[in-house]
Coordinates of C-alpha atoms in Angstrom, one line a residue:
Chain A
X28 CA 0.0 0.0 0.0
X29 CA 1.5 3.3 -1.0
X30 CA 0.4 6.7 0.1
X31 CA 1.0 7.9 -3.4
X32 CA -1.9 5.8 -4.6
X33 CA -4.0 6.9 -1.7
X34 CA -3.2 10.6 -2.4
X35 CA -4.3 10.4 -6.0
X36 CA -7.8 11.8 -5.2
X37 CA -10.8 10.5 -7.0
X38 CA -12.9 13.5 -7.9
X39 CA -11.2 16.1 -5.6
X40 CA -11.2 19.8 -6.5
X41 CA -9.0 20.4 -9.4
X42 CA -6.1 22.7 -8.5
X43 CA -3.5 24.5 -10.7
X44 CA -0.8 22.1 -9.6
X45 CA -2.9 19.1 -10.4
X46 CA -3.5 20.4 -13.9
X47 CA 0.2 20.9 -14.4
X48 CA 1.0 17.4 -13.4
X49 CA -1.6 16.1 -15.9
X50 CA 1.1 16.5 -18.5
X51 CA 2.9 13.5 -17.1
X52 CA 1.8 10.0 -17.9
X53 CA -0.4 8.8 -15.0
X54 CA 1.7 5.7 -14.2
X55 CA 4.6 8.2 -13.5
X56 CA 2.5 10.5 -11.4
X57 CA 1.5 7.6 -9.2
X58 CA 4.8 5.8 -9.0
X59 CA 6.8 5.9 -5.7
X60 CA 10.0 6.1 -7.7
X61 CA 9.0 9.2 -9.6
X62 CA 7.7 11.1 -6.6
X63 CA 10.6 10.2 -4.4
X64 CA 13.1 11.2 -7.0
X65 CA 11.3 14.5 -7.5
X66 CA 11.4 15.2 -3.8
X67 CA 15.1 14.3 -3.5
X68 CA 16.1 16.2 -6.7
X69 CA 16.8 19.6 -5.1
X70 CA 19.1 18.3 -2.4
X71 CA 20.7 15.8 -4.8
X72 CA 21.5 18.4 -7.4
X73 CA 22.9 20.7 -4.8
X74 CA 25.2 18.1 -3.3
X75 CA 26.1 16.8 -6.8
X76 CA 27.2 20.3 -7.9
X77 CA 28.9 21.3 -4.6
X78 CA 30.7 18.0 -4.0
X79 CA 31.0 16.1 -7.3
X80 CA 31.6 19.0 -9.6
X81 CA 34.0 20.6 -7.1
X82 CA 36.0 17.4 -6.4
X83 CA 36.2 16.9 -10.2
X84 CA 37.6 20.4 -10.5
X85 CA 40.1 19.6 -7.7
X86 CA 41.3 16.6 -9.7
X87 CA 41.5 18.6 -12.9
X88 CA 43.4 21.5 -11.2
X89 CA 45.9 19.0 -9.8
X90 CA 47.0 18.2 -13.4
X91 CA 47.5 21.9 -14.2
X92 CA 50.8 23.6 -14.6
X93 CA 51.5 26.5 -12.3
X94 CA 51.2 29.4 -14.6
X95 CA 51.0 33.2 -14.3
X96 CA 47.5 34.6 -14.2
X97 CA 46.2 35.1 -17.7
X98 CA 48.6 32.6 -19.3
X99 CA 47.0 29.7 -21.2
X100 CA 46.2 26.7 -19.0
X101 CA 48.5 23.8 -19.6
X102 CA 48.3 20.2 -18.2
X103 CA 51.1 18.3 -16.7
X104 CA 51.9 15.3 -14.5
X105 CA 54.7 17.2 -12.8
X106 CA 52.7 17.8 -9.6
X107 CA 52.2 14.1 -9.0
X108 CA 55.8 13.4 -10.1
X109 CA 56.9 15.9 -7.4
X110 CA 55.0 13.9 -4.8
X111 CA 57.0 10.8 -5.6
X112 CA 60.3 12.4 -6.4
X113 CA 63.3 12.0 -4.0
X114 CA 62.9 15.7 -3.1
X115 CA 59.2 15.2 -2.3
X116 CA 59.8 13.1 0.9
X117 CA 58.3 16.0 2.9
X118 CA 54.9 15.2 1.2
X119 CA 55.2 11.5 1.9
X120 CA 56.3 12.1 5.5
X121 CA 53.5 14.5 6.2
X122 CA 51.0 12.1 4.6
X123 CA 52.2 9.2 6.7
X124 CA 52.0 11.3 9.8
X125 CA 48.5 12.4 8.8
X126 CA 47.5 8.8 8.8
X127 CA 49.4 7.9 12.0
X128 CA 48.0 10.7 14.2
X129 CA 44.4 9.9 13.3
X130 CA 45.1 6.2 13.9
X131 CA 46.4 6.9 17.4
X132 CA 43.4 9.3 17.9
X133 CA 40.8 6.8 16.7
X134 CA 42.2 4.0 19.0
X135 CA 42.3 6.3 22.0
X136 CA 38.8 7.6 21.3
X137 CA 37.3 4.1 21.0
X138 CA 39.1 2.9 24.2
X139 CA 37.9 5.9 26.2
X140 CA 34.4 6.1 24.7
X141 CA 33.5 2.4 24.9
X142 CA 33.3 2.1 28.8
X143 CA 31.2 5.3 29.0
X144 CA 28.8 4.1 26.3
X145 CA 28.6 0.7 28.0
X146 CA 27.7 2.1 31.4
X147 CA 25.2 4.4 29.8
X148 CA 23.5 1.6 27.9
X149 CA 23.5 -1.1 30.6
X150 CA 23.7 0.5 34.0
X151 CA 22.0 3.9 33.8
X152 CA 18.2 3.5 34.4
X153 CA 17.3 6.7 36.1
X154 CA 17.5 10.1 34.5
X155 CA 18.8 8.5 31.3
X156 CA 17.5 11.4 29.2
X157 CA 19.5 13.8 31.3
X158 CA 22.7 11.9 30.8
X159 CA 22.0 11.6 27.1
X160 CA 21.5 15.3 26.8
X161 CA 24.7 15.9 28.8
X162 CA 26.6 13.8 26.3
X163 CA 24.9 15.3 23.2
X164 CA 25.5 18.9 24.0
X165 CA 29.3 18.8 23.4
X166 CA 28.6 17.2 20.1
X167 CA 27.0 20.4 18.9
X168 CA 29.4 22.9 20.7
X169 CA 31.7 24.5 18.2
X170 CA 34.6 22.2 17.3
X171 CA 36.7 25.3 17.0
X172 CA 35.8 26.5 20.5
X173 CA 36.5 23.1 22.0
X174 CA 39.9 23.0 20.4
X175 CA 40.7 26.6 21.2
X176 CA 39.9 26.0 24.9
X177 CA 42.7 23.6 25.1
X178 CA 45.0 26.5 24.4
X179 CA 43.9 27.8 27.8
X180 CA 44.8 24.5 29.4
X181 CA 48.1 23.6 27.7
X182 CA 49.6 27.0 26.9
X183 CA 52.8 28.4 28.3
X184 CA 50.7 30.5 30.7
X185 CA 47.9 28.0 30.7
X186 CA 46.1 26.3 33.4
X187 CA 48.4 23.2 33.8
X188 CA 51.6 25.2 34.0
X189 CA 50.2 28.0 36.2
X190 CA 48.6 25.5 38.5
X191 CA 51.8 23.4 38.9
X192 CA 53.8 26.6 39.4
X193 CA 51.3 27.8 42.0
X194 CA 51.7 24.5 43.8
X195 CA 55.4 25.0 43.6
X196 CA 56.0 21.7 41.7
X197 CA 57.7 23.5 38.8
X198 CA 59.6 26.8 38.6
X199 CA 59.4 27.3 34.8
X200 CA 56.7 26.3 32.3
X201 CA 56.7 22.8 31.0
X202 CA 57.2 23.3 27.3
X203 CA 56.5 19.7 26.2
X204 CA 52.7 20.3 26.8
X205 CA 52.4 22.3 23.6
X206 CA 53.6 22.1 20.0
X207 CA 54.1 18.4 19.5
X208 CA 52.4 15.3 18.2
X209 CA 51.3 14.3 21.7
X210 CA 49.3 17.5 22.2
X211 CA 47.7 17.1 18.8
X212 CA 46.6 13.5 19.7
X213 CA 45.2 14.6 23.1
X214 CA 43.2 17.5 21.7
X215 CA 41.9 15.5 18.8
X216 CA 40.9 12.6 21.1
X217 CA 39.0 14.9 23.3
X218 CA 37.2 16.7 20.5
X219 CA 36.1 13.5 18.7
X220 CA 35.1 11.7 21.9
X221 CA 31.4 12.5 21.6
X222 CA 31.3 11.3 18.0
X223 CA 32.1 7.8 19.2
X224 CA 30.1 7.7 22.5
X225 CA 26.8 8.3 20.8
X226 CA 27.1 5.7 17.9
X227 CA 28.5 3.0 20.3
X228 CA 25.8 3.8 22.8
X229 CA 23.1 3.3 20.1
X230 CA 24.6 0.0 19.0
X231 CA 24.8 -1.3 22.6
X232 CA 21.3 -0.1 23.4
X233 CA 19.9 -2.0 20.3
X234 CA 21.3 -5.4 21.6
X235 CA 18.4 -7.7 22.6
X236 CA 18.8 -8.2 26.3
X237 CA 17.5 -11.8 26.1
X238 CA 20.7 -12.8 24.2
X239 CA 22.7 -11.8 27.2
X240 CA 20.4 -13.7 29.6
X241 CA 20.6 -16.7 27.3
X242 CA 24.4 -16.7 27.3
X243 CA 24.3 -16.4 31.1
X244 CA 21.8 -19.3 31.4
X245 CA 24.1 -21.4 29.3
X246 CA 26.9 -20.9 31.8
X247 CA 28.9 -18.0 30.5
X248 CA 30.5 -15.7 33.1
X249 CA 30.0 -11.9 32.7
X250 CA 33.4 -11.5 31.0
X251 CA 32.5 -14.3 28.5
X252 CA 29.1 -12.7 27.8
X253 CA 30.8 -9.5 27.0
X254 CA 33.5 -10.9 24.8
X255 CA 31.2 -13.4 23.0
X256 CA 27.9 -11.5 22.8
X257 CA 28.1 -7.8 23.7
X258 CA 31.3 -6.8 22.0
X259 CA 30.7 -8.5 18.6
X260 CA 27.1 -7.1 18.5
X261 CA 28.4 -3.6 19.2
X262 CA 31.1 -3.7 16.6
X263 CA 29.1 -2.0 13.8
X264 CA 28.8 1.1 15.9
X265 CA 32.5 0.9 16.8
X266 CA 33.5 0.6 13.2
X267 CA 31.3 3.3 11.7
X268 CA 32.4 5.8 14.3
X269 CA 36.1 4.8 14.0
X270 CA 36.0 5.3 10.2
X271 CA 34.3 8.7 10.5
X272 CA 36.8 9.9 13.2
X273 CA 39.8 8.6 11.3
X274 CA 38.8 10.2 8.0
X275 CA 37.8 13.5 9.6
X276 CA 40.8 13.7 11.9
X277 CA 43.2 13.0 8.9
X278 CA 42.0 16.2 7.2
X279 CA 42.2 18.4 10.3
X280 CA 43.8 21.8 10.2
X281 CA 42.8 23.7 13.3
X282 CA 44.3 21.4 15.9
X283 CA 47.7 20.8 14.3
X284 CA 48.0 24.5 13.5
X285 CA 47.3 25.5 17.1
X286 CA 49.1 22.7 18.9
X287 CA 51.3 20.9 16.4
X288 CA 54.5 22.8 16.3
X289 CA 57.0 21.0 14.0
X290 CA 56.5 17.4 15.1
X291 CA 52.7 17.7 14.9
X292 CA 52.2 19.4 11.6
X293 CA 49.8 17.5 9.4
X294 CA 49.0 17.5 5.7
X295 CA 46.1 19.9 6.2
X296 CA 48.6 22.6 7.1
X297 CA 50.6 21.9 4.0
X298 CA 47.5 22.1 1.8
X299 CA 46.5 25.5 3.3
X300 CA 50.0 26.9 3.0
X301 CA 50.2 25.8 -0.6
X302 CA 46.9 27.5 -1.4
X303 CA 47.6 30.7 0.5
X304 CA 51.2 31.5 1.2
X305 CA 52.7 29.8 -1.8
X306 CA 49.8 30.5 -4.1
X307 CA 50.3 27.1 -5.8
X308 CA 46.8 25.8 -6.3
X309 CA 47.8 23.0 -8.6
X310 CA 50.2 21.5 -6.1
X311 CA 47.8 22.0 -3.3
X312 CA 45.1 20.2 -5.3
X313 CA 47.6 17.3 -6.1
X314 CA 48.4 16.9 -2.3
X315 CA 44.6 17.0 -1.5
X316 CA 44.0 14.2 -4.1
X317 CA 46.9 12.3 -2.7
X318 CA 45.3 12.5 0.8
X319 CA 41.9 11.5 -0.6
X320 CA 43.3 8.4 -2.3
X321 CA 45.2 7.4 0.7
X322 CA 42.0 7.7 2.8
X323 CA 39.9 5.7 0.3
X324 CA 42.5 2.9 0.3
X325 CA 42.6 2.8 4.1
X326 CA 38.8 2.8 4.5
X327 CA 38.4 0.1 1.8
X328 CA 41.0 -2.0 3.5
X329 CA 39.3 -1.7 6.9
X330 CA 35.9 -2.4 5.3
X331 CA 37.3 -5.5 3.6
X332 CA 38.8 -6.8 6.9
X333 CA 35.5 -6.2 8.7
X334 CA 33.6 -8.1 6.0
X335 CA 36.1 -11.0 6.1
X336 CA 35.8 -11.1 9.9
X337 CA 32.0 -11.2 9.7
X338 CA 32.2 -14.1 7.2
X339 CA 34.6 -16.0 9.4
X340 CA 32.3 -15.6 12.4
X341 CA 29.2 -16.7 10.4
X342 CA 31.1 -19.9 9.4
X343 CA 32.0 -20.8 13.0
Chain B
X11 CA 11.9 -8.0 25.5
X12 CA 10.4 -10.0 28.3
X13 CA 11.3 -8.8 31.7
X14 CA 11.4 -11.5 34.4
X15 CA 10.7 -10.2 37.9
X16 CA 14.3 -10.4 38.8
X17 CA 15.6 -8.4 35.8
X18 CA 12.8 -5.9 36.4
X19 CA 14.2 -5.1 39.9
X20 CA 17.7 -4.9 38.4
X21 CA 16.5 -2.5 35.8
X22 CA 15.0 -0.1 38.3
X23 CA 17.9 -0.2 40.6
X24 CA 20.1 2.7 41.5
X25 CA 23.4 3.3 39.8
X26 CA 26.3 1.9 42.0
X27 CA 28.4 4.7 43.5
X28 CA 31.5 3.7 41.6
X29 CA 29.8 3.9 38.3
X30 CA 28.2 7.3 39.0
X31 CA 31.7 8.5 39.9
X32 CA 33.0 7.2 36.6
X33 CA 30.2 8.9 34.7
X34 CA 30.7 12.1 36.5
X35 CA 34.4 12.0 35.7
X36 CA 33.6 11.5 32.0
X37 CA 31.2 14.5 32.0
X38 CA 33.9 16.5 33.7
X39 CA 36.4 15.6 31.1
X40 CA 33.9 16.3 28.3
X41 CA 33.0 19.8 29.6
X42 CA 36.3 20.6 31.5
X43 CA 38.1 22.6 28.8
X44 CA 35.1 24.6 27.6
X45 CA 34.0 25.5 31.1
X46 CA 37.4 27.2 31.6
X47 CA 36.4 29.8 28.9
X48 CA 33.7 31.5 31.1
X49 CA 35.8 31.1 34.2
X50 CA 38.8 33.0 32.8
X51 CA 36.7 35.5 30.8
X52 CA 35.7 37.1 34.1
X53 CA 39.3 37.2 35.5
X54 CA 41.2 40.4 35.5
X55 CA 44.4 39.1 34.0
X56 CA 45.5 39.1 30.4
X57 CA 46.7 35.5 30.8
X58 CA 44.5 32.6 31.6
X59 CA 46.4 31.6 34.7
X60 CA 45.7 30.3 38.2
X61 CA 45.2 31.7 40.8
X62 CA 42.2 33.8 39.8
X63 CA 42.7 37.5 40.7
X64 CA 39.9 40.0 40.4
X65 CA 36.4 39.6 39.0
X66 CA 35.8 41.9 36.0
X67 CA 33.4 42.3 33.1
X68 CA 35.8 44.6 31.2
X69 CA 36.5 42.0 28.5
X70 CA 32.8 41.8 27.7
X71 CA 32.6 45.6 27.6
X72 CA 35.6 45.7 25.3
X73 CA 33.8 43.2 23.1
X74 CA 30.6 45.2 22.7
X75 CA 32.5 48.2 21.4
X76 CA 34.4 46.2 18.9
X77 CA 33.3 47.1 15.3
X78 CA 35.2 44.3 13.5
X79 CA 33.7 41.7 15.8
X80 CA 30.2 42.9 15.3
X81 CA 30.7 42.9 11.6
X82 CA 31.9 39.3 11.7
X83 CA 29.0 38.4 14.0
X84 CA 26.5 39.8 11.6
X85 CA 28.1 38.0 8.7
X86 CA 27.9 34.7 10.6
X87 CA 24.3 35.3 11.5
X88 CA 23.2 36.0 8.0
X89 CA 25.0 32.9 6.6
X90 CA 23.7 30.7 9.4
X91 CA 20.1 31.8 9.0
X92 CA 20.1 31.3 5.2
X93 CA 21.8 27.9 5.3
X94 CA 19.6 26.7 8.1
X95 CA 16.5 27.6 6.2
X96 CA 17.6 26.2 2.9
X97 CA 19.1 23.0 4.3
X98 CA 15.9 22.3 6.4
X99 CA 13.7 22.7 3.3
X100 CA 15.9 20.4 1.2
X101 CA 16.3 18.0 4.1
X102 CA 12.6 17.9 4.7
X103 CA 11.9 16.9 1.1
X104 CA 14.5 14.2 1.3
X105 CA 13.1 13.0 4.6
X106 CA 9.6 12.9 3.2
X107 CA 10.8 10.8 0.3
X108 CA 12.8 8.4 2.5
X109 CA 10.0 7.8 5.0
X110 CA 6.8 7.9 2.9
X111 CA 7.8 6.4 -0.5
X112 CA 9.7 3.4 -1.7
X113 CA 12.8 5.1 -2.9
X114 CA 14.7 3.3 -5.6
X115 CA 18.4 2.6 -4.7
X116 CA 17.7 4.0 -1.2
X117 CA 21.1 3.1 0.2
X118 CA 22.8 4.9 -2.7
X119 CA 20.9 8.1 -2.2
X120 CA 21.3 7.9 1.6
X121 CA 25.0 7.5 1.1
X122 CA 25.1 10.5 -1.2
X123 CA 23.3 12.7 1.3
X124 CA 25.6 11.6 4.1
X125 CA 28.7 12.2 2.0
X126 CA 29.2 15.9 3.1
X127 CA 29.5 14.6 6.7
X128 CA 32.1 11.9 5.9
X129 CA 34.4 13.7 3.5
X130 CA 37.3 15.4 5.4
X131 CA 36.8 19.1 5.7
X132 CA 40.1 20.0 4.1
X133 CA 39.1 18.1 1.0
X134 CA 35.7 19.8 0.9
X135 CA 37.4 23.2 1.4
X136 CA 40.1 22.6 -1.2
X137 CA 37.6 21.3 -3.8
X138 CA 35.1 24.1 -3.3
X139 CA 37.9 26.7 -3.5
X140 CA 39.1 25.2 -6.8
X141 CA 35.5 25.0 -8.0
X142 CA 34.6 28.6 -7.2
X143 CA 37.9 30.2 -8.2
X144 CA 39.4 28.0 -11.0
X145 CA 36.2 26.7 -12.6
X146 CA 33.3 29.2 -12.0
X147 CA 35.7 32.1 -11.4
X148 CA 33.3 33.9 -9.0
X149 CA 34.8 36.1 -6.3
X150 CA 34.8 34.7 -2.8
X151 CA 32.2 36.2 -0.6
X152 CA 29.6 35.4 2.0
X153 CA 27.6 33.7 -0.8
X154 CA 30.3 31.1 -1.4
X155 CA 30.6 30.4 2.3
X156 CA 26.8 30.0 2.5
X157 CA 26.6 27.6 -0.4
X158 CA 29.3 25.4 1.3
X159 CA 27.4 25.6 4.6
X160 CA 24.1 24.4 3.0
X161 CA 26.0 21.4 1.7
X162 CA 27.4 20.4 5.1
X163 CA 24.1 21.0 7.0
X164 CA 21.9 19.0 4.6
X165 CA 22.8 15.7 6.3
X166 CA 22.0 17.0 9.7
X167 CA 18.6 18.3 8.6
X168 CA 17.8 15.1 6.8
X169 CA 18.7 12.9 9.8
X170 CA 16.7 14.9 12.3
X171 CA 13.7 15.1 10.0
X172 CA 13.8 11.4 9.1
X173 CA 13.7 10.6 12.8
X174 CA 10.8 13.0 13.3
X175 CA 8.7 11.8 10.3
X176 CA 9.3 8.1 11.4
X177 CA 8.1 8.9 14.9
X178 CA 4.4 9.6 14.1
X179 CA 1.8 7.5 12.6
X180 CA 1.5 7.8 8.8
X181 CA -2.1 6.6 8.9
X182 CA -2.9 10.2 10.0
X183 CA -1.8 11.4 6.5
X184 CA -3.6 8.6 4.8
X185 CA -6.8 9.4 6.8
X186 CA -6.5 13.0 5.6
X187 CA -6.1 11.8 2.0
X188 CA -9.1 9.5 2.4
X189 CA -11.1 12.5 3.6
X190 CA -10.5 14.2 0.3
X191 CA -7.5 16.5 0.9
X192 CA -5.0 16.5 -1.9
X193 CA -1.3 15.9 -1.3
X194 CA -0.5 19.6 -0.8
X195 CA -3.3 20.1 1.7
X196 CA -2.2 17.0 3.6
X197 CA 1.3 18.2 3.7
X198 CA 0.3 21.7 4.9
X199 CA -2.4 20.7 7.4
X200 CA -1.1 17.3 8.7
X201 CA 2.5 16.6 8.0
X202 CA 4.0 20.0 8.6
X203 CA 2.3 20.6 12.0
X204 CA 3.3 17.1 13.2
X205 CA 6.8 17.5 12.0
X206 CA 7.2 21.0 13.5
X207 CA 9.3 20.0 16.5
X208 CA 11.7 18.3 14.1
X209 CA 11.7 21.3 11.8
X210 CA 12.6 23.7 14.7
X211 CA 15.3 21.3 15.9
X212 CA 16.7 21.1 12.4
X213 CA 16.7 24.9 12.0
X214 CA 18.4 25.5 15.3
X215 CA 21.0 22.8 14.9
X216 CA 21.8 23.7 11.3
X217 CA 22.1 27.3 12.4
X218 CA 24.6 26.3 15.1
X219 CA 26.6 24.1 12.7
X220 CA 26.9 26.9 10.2
X221 CA 27.5 29.6 12.8
X222 CA 30.4 27.6 14.3
X223 CA 31.9 26.3 11.1
X224 CA 35.5 27.4 10.6
X225 CA 37.4 25.4 8.0
X226 CA 35.2 26.0 4.9
X227 CA 34.7 29.6 5.8
X228 CA 38.5 29.9 6.1
X229 CA 38.9 28.6 2.6
X230 CA 36.0 30.4 1.0
X231 CA 35.8 33.8 2.7
X232 CA 36.6 36.9 0.7
X233 CA 37.4 40.2 2.4
X234 CA 34.7 39.7 5.0
X235 CA 35.4 37.3 7.8
X236 CA 32.9 35.2 9.7
X237 CA 33.0 35.0 13.5
X238 CA 35.1 31.8 13.8
X239 CA 37.6 33.3 11.4
X240 CA 37.8 36.5 13.4
X241 CA 38.3 34.4 16.6
X242 CA 41.1 32.4 14.9
X243 CA 42.8 35.7 14.3
X244 CA 42.4 36.7 18.0
X245 CA 44.1 33.4 19.1
X246 CA 47.3 34.5 17.4
X247 CA 48.0 37.4 19.7
X248 CA 48.3 36.7 23.5
X249 CA 46.9 40.2 24.3
X250 CA 43.6 39.5 22.6
X251 CA 43.1 36.2 24.4
X252 CA 40.7 37.6 27.1
X253 CA 38.5 39.0 24.4
X254 CA 38.4 35.6 22.6
X255 CA 37.5 34.0 26.0
X256 CA 34.6 36.4 26.5
X257 CA 33.4 35.9 22.9
X258 CA 33.7 32.2 23.2
X259 CA 31.7 32.2 26.5
X260 CA 28.9 34.1 24.8
X261 CA 28.8 31.6 21.9
X262 CA 28.9 28.7 24.4
X263 CA 26.0 30.1 26.4
X264 CA 23.7 30.5 23.4
X265 CA 24.8 27.1 21.8
X266 CA 24.0 25.2 25.1
X267 CA 20.6 26.8 25.4
X268 CA 19.7 26.1 21.7
X269 CA 21.0 22.5 21.9
X270 CA 19.1 21.9 25.2
X271 CA 15.9 23.1 23.6
X272 CA 16.3 21.0 20.5
X273 CA 17.2 17.9 22.5
X274 CA 14.1 18.3 24.6
X275 CA 12.0 18.7 21.5
X276 CA 13.6 15.6 19.9
X277 CA 13.2 13.4 23.0
X278 CA 9.5 14.4 23.4
X279 CA 7.3 11.6 22.1
X280 CA 5.0 12.5 19.3
X281 CA 2.0 11.1 21.2
X282 CA 2.4 13.8 23.8
X283 CA 1.8 16.4 21.1
X284 CA -1.4 15.0 19.8

């Protein structure tokens, strides 16, 4: 039963819009496919232009030669050759670091978020809505503000240093707090935490509690129930949030530029400086495409592993 | 899910103290850094250091007289309002299709509409910059930022509105059609009023997302900065840190109020509204 069929009124008042739609063959007007495509068309076209057309432009620009304004456009492979040339090891090192830092971040986020989501799903029964709102609010608080507030904590004159100095533990500021890879991982972990808590919570909440009781009745201890029932059933939430966090953290710019220093600079910083300071859009585009391809490969590899794992479990 | 008497008592039981402490610690960690913004914004010291000295509101007074900040604020409000309205309209149409019709290749379309959320921001920014400058050759302005913000807010609007449209009984719409209303009258008199909490939630959250968005605006702004870009500039100079703290506190205050309202709207069951 489709509402489209129900809504085709028998003998209703004719309206202008109804007359316009009479141009279409009636089997179209009534088909779910046609109506739903019509409804989705504006958003689809908008995203198609803004993402597909623009990513295609990015790829196109990455093959351009760096020319003076007004000069004819020429195409070349030199941007990509530069990425793989011996002098281009800075690009490769930054790319590797831009995969390494998000990997550390993702693992840290999942390890920290899982217990919280678990307690929330299985042990909180009173005021659950309040706890959920408390967890959801930081999700919507400006990412930029959450990152910037760490400047207040870790800075040379920040909370940690001034607090320790006030206690008399240190007599000059600890410099290792800021401008290194560790600081970037800490700040990224904190700012992406809520993006893992909520999906993991949802996948834990969805688990049918009778499975857990069945496992217990069949003699599993609580640790075995967790490892053999709860954890595997929550993995979809873990994987989807891990992929989202990994991909989004790999393209971060704000955190490494505020906290990275030299050892924590990421590929996002390079892309921005190529676009702005060096005014080399073709090279910036090539580096962006390079990052995009690397992320696609990593995500596909993880998805493949997950699929193999599921198959292996199904055959047990 | 059948609840035996035993598990029913377990389900109602209080949270053990140790678990409440862990939860409280987590919430402290989640909110800790941002809570420091208002704390130090009232402190009479150019550096955010302990111990706190004198209570002052002078950073807020300095803020209200700051023309450049007000200009950036107004730019952000304009962009956020426009993108929230457009994204909510587009998202509503998608949500309507996804919840009321059999969409062909549903997973494909769903994936496309979620794509702006998944793609790394730096790729989106670099692509849109190339698209606007190298391909279309339009000057960067608030319009280019707004177009980018509509793109990234569509997934949020769609998700919120799908959840809302799924939450109420579609037989109400069918009843309205049976009683002789056409599709437009049904949409106007039944679907829209019932979806209203979702629409308000979507407008508010899309507004917040656009208002706070930094990276795309950073790539796509012309001569006129938005508020996050202005704040990024403040971060570079230690002497403007207190002003940034005061501004950040104001934004924090309004965001938390808006999000709390929307969360309450979203948690409310649709039955309660009928």
